[in-house]
């Protein structure tokens, strides 16, 4: 099936892993066409690669001879139909893209082979060795013979070989075209010069992928700081199926500096520490006690501000920055936004409680982020404290403590009494020294937004943790899609500061819009640059949103089209059945539903599963918590319930929030925010539930309860009693008519007059309804217990027989609880 040329080419290039097995000729026409198409596409790709390579690599006269006309490579590739230019370039640079291309052919061939192997009859292996490929002369002879017999094939313009034997030609089966879905290619703006790391950000791909692509294109130097010109960057973008647009203006953006591998010449910076652990194990108390030491060490009368991060100065002169957002949600929210700010995790484990589920969760988070852990065995002042048990529990979950020969330090502390806190701080500092956390104090400042909020009278402010460089009042910084000329800065003790170096948390005022927690902060040279960067980012975001919408629209159209085709097929089948019925060809008209095959029925049933939607407007005190609450709510979605956040923001609940929630039939979820009386009144008039929380676990538990209530209850039928019909009696009624009554004995449980009964015959239910009478001898009774003989008659049902089983049933409705 592969042309001899292709086979030769692959052999020349040492690619020998092509599927060698052949298929029976009569069943291979369609797969062969499909495969030819794949090869043709790949050759098309080769052509563009070739053209670009030709432009890119300058012809080298001394190498020209090595890939001259008629050489193995050029003749092989010209066999593929690729235009080989005779004055070629460096053999090495040419050969690598060619090898990569042919590898692609190889892998596609294998893929094609594996997906079709089961569908087509294979020739026995023995036959393969005997299969001969027709030489051109033989092929021409075959064609002549076929044409003489009047079964000539259409001329083969693809240049692929044929089998030696002539075979009867079958009418080609119509090839069903796959639905045409417009492929959306993303535009990317390429600057004149860009380094590898920044190109990953522009193209939105991971570094490994970019490096692989560069190697595939024969670009050997793919180090993170290697500079590429716009041509090279465009070539890479095209290889990644993107649409490169070289536009220096549109490509203007800010990027973090590329740090050298050897940082030893830079000064040490304070470590950034996050406290994690199980609920109630004392994280907040520990942070509060640490913060008090920070205040005590600061100026007299200093007030610790809640700014999301604070520094503790140790007597040794060292400093630690604690992130004041204890908990896994905040940690992973930061990470999911690409801000890996934490250097060390302090894992708090209560000595009286030991390792609990969220302790294990914290361990997993820290390990996933590759952040070292310091264990703080807390509440050691308590009489029932058992630090040893806690440590053994940690060992079971892969935390190798130093005292058991591992590498993780553990300190016994008490958040209440302050016991062991200096040791904990020293341990953190020692670990930081081992980690050699250094930063460059000079150059443009870089950092991350820890949280942001609007403060009355002061406007929008953000807590920023500086990572590199030094932030100064009056400088311009960009975060996400907003910028700021720093009007003023205050440290964690509320003192105004003029500059902040690496590891320092500061509150920055002067933002145009509120930045989001986790946004990267980069300093711009001037206002014009900051504005351009922000404008470019907004345009890029809008374009990406449009593309996403386009994809959704395309997808919907394709699905609608498929659904339309399906409906039309069913209609056609129904019309055909009707016609056959009218012409006496079939006796009964089948049920329309039967025309749909089983698979389709399954789909219909699946589609009928009603998905409920819980909508929410989230308001929080700081952007960090809003982000966390939104992430947590989104994580509650199940196949039956969708949680949709229709709006979110920082600040108290406003009239606008109530209106939005009313319009979307949503609930308002407030976290650490206030709701004034008027808003509460408006919300109750508009029937908008407002739920306020200050603990994330309570919020989640409560929302889970609400979601559980939205689920349809489980309805089950419970059998309370069983009786067997022993004899049928005919009794006279008042109107002198006779009526059949079942004489029964209760064999299980009890039969009640009120409620439903069903009659079972030969293990099948034949009737379900209500009892008309339940009597013992002549007395009406309400209940007949096990062993009792009684007479029963049923509402409008007389077709019972001796031996029938009568069951007394009740329907039990059990409310559902939320379960992921
Ligand atoms: N005896 C004693 N009690 C402590 C200690 N640390 C915390 N507690 C108590 O433990 C309870 C929970 O402490 P928190 O600091 O709120 O615990 P947490 O881990 O922050 O809890 P969440 O914020 O709900 O996750 C409080 O009643 C504290 O007073 C300690 O070292 N010794």
Tab-separated table of C-alpha atoms and ligand atoms in Angstrom, residues 277-286 326 348 358 378-382 413-417 695 697, ligand 1:
chain	number	residue	atom	x	y	z
A	277	UNK	CA	-3.121	21.687	58.841
A	278	UNK	CA	-6.411	20.146	59.960
A	279	UNK	CA	-9.377	22.205	61.201
A	280	UNK	CA	-9.016	23.353	64.803
A	281	UNK	CA	-5.434	22.166	65.092
A	282	UNK	CA	-4.480	25.748	65.967
A	283	UNK	CA	-3.273	27.439	62.739
A	284	UNK	CA	-4.956	30.776	63.442
A	285	UNK	CA	-3.816	30.801	67.091
A	286	UNK	CA	-0.270	30.053	66.008
A	326	UNK	CA	-3.911	29.690	56.455
A	348	UNK	CA	0.401	22.092	62.151
A	358	UNK	CA	-6.880	17.549	56.230
A	378	UNK	CA	0.858	22.007	68.435
A	379	UNK	CA	-1.111	22.086	71.700
A	380	UNK	CA	1.802	20.486	73.568
A	381	UNK	CA	0.685	22.375	76.706
A	382	UNK	CA	-2.406	20.145	76.982
A	413	UNK	CA	4.945	24.038	70.169
A	414	UNK	CA	1.939	25.657	71.809
A	415	UNK	CA	0.103	28.470	70.108
A	416	UNK	CA	-1.462	29.497	73.424
A	417	UNK	CA	1.598	29.611	75.683
A	695	UNK	CA	-15.637	30.063	57.896
A	697	UNK	CA	-15.922	24.838	55.933
B	1	LIG	N1	-4.457	24.231	74.705
B	1	LIG	C1	-4.236	24.718	73.522
B	1	LIG	N2	-5.258	25.078	72.754
B	1	LIG	C2	-5.002	25.573	71.531
B	1	LIG	C3	-3.699	25.726	71.060
B	1	LIG	N3	-3.778	26.230	69.792
B	1	LIG	C4	-5.083	26.400	69.507
B	1	LIG	N4	-5.836	26.009	70.549
B	1	LIG	C5	-7.287	26.022	70.611
B	1	LIG	O1	-7.791	25.207	69.585
B	1	LIG	C6	-8.981	25.774	69.043
B	1	LIG	C7	-8.832	25.926	67.557
B	1	LIG	O2	-7.801	26.845	67.287
B	1	LIG	P1	-7.718	27.664	65.942
B	1	LIG	O3	-6.493	28.449	65.986
B	1	LIG	O4	-8.993	28.375	65.651
B	1	LIG	O5	-7.568	26.457	64.930
B	1	LIG	P2	-7.490	26.531	63.369
B	1	LIG	O6	-6.661	25.384	62.952
B	1	LIG	O7	-7.065	27.875	62.936
B	1	LIG	O8	-8.996	26.263	62.962
B	1	LIG	P3	-9.717	26.598	61.587
B	1	LIG	O9	-9.432	28.040	61.280
B	1	LIG	O10	-11.160	26.314	61.854
B	1	LIG	O11	-9.114	25.681	60.582
B	1	LIG	C8	-9.182	27.108	69.775
B	1	LIG	O12	-10.125	26.916	70.777
B	1	LIG	C9	-7.840	27.419	70.362
B	1	LIG	O13	-7.937	28.138	71.546
B	1	LIG	C10	-2.611	25.335	71.906
B	1	LIG	O14	-1.454	25.394	71.564
B	1	LIG	N5	-2.935	24.836	73.107
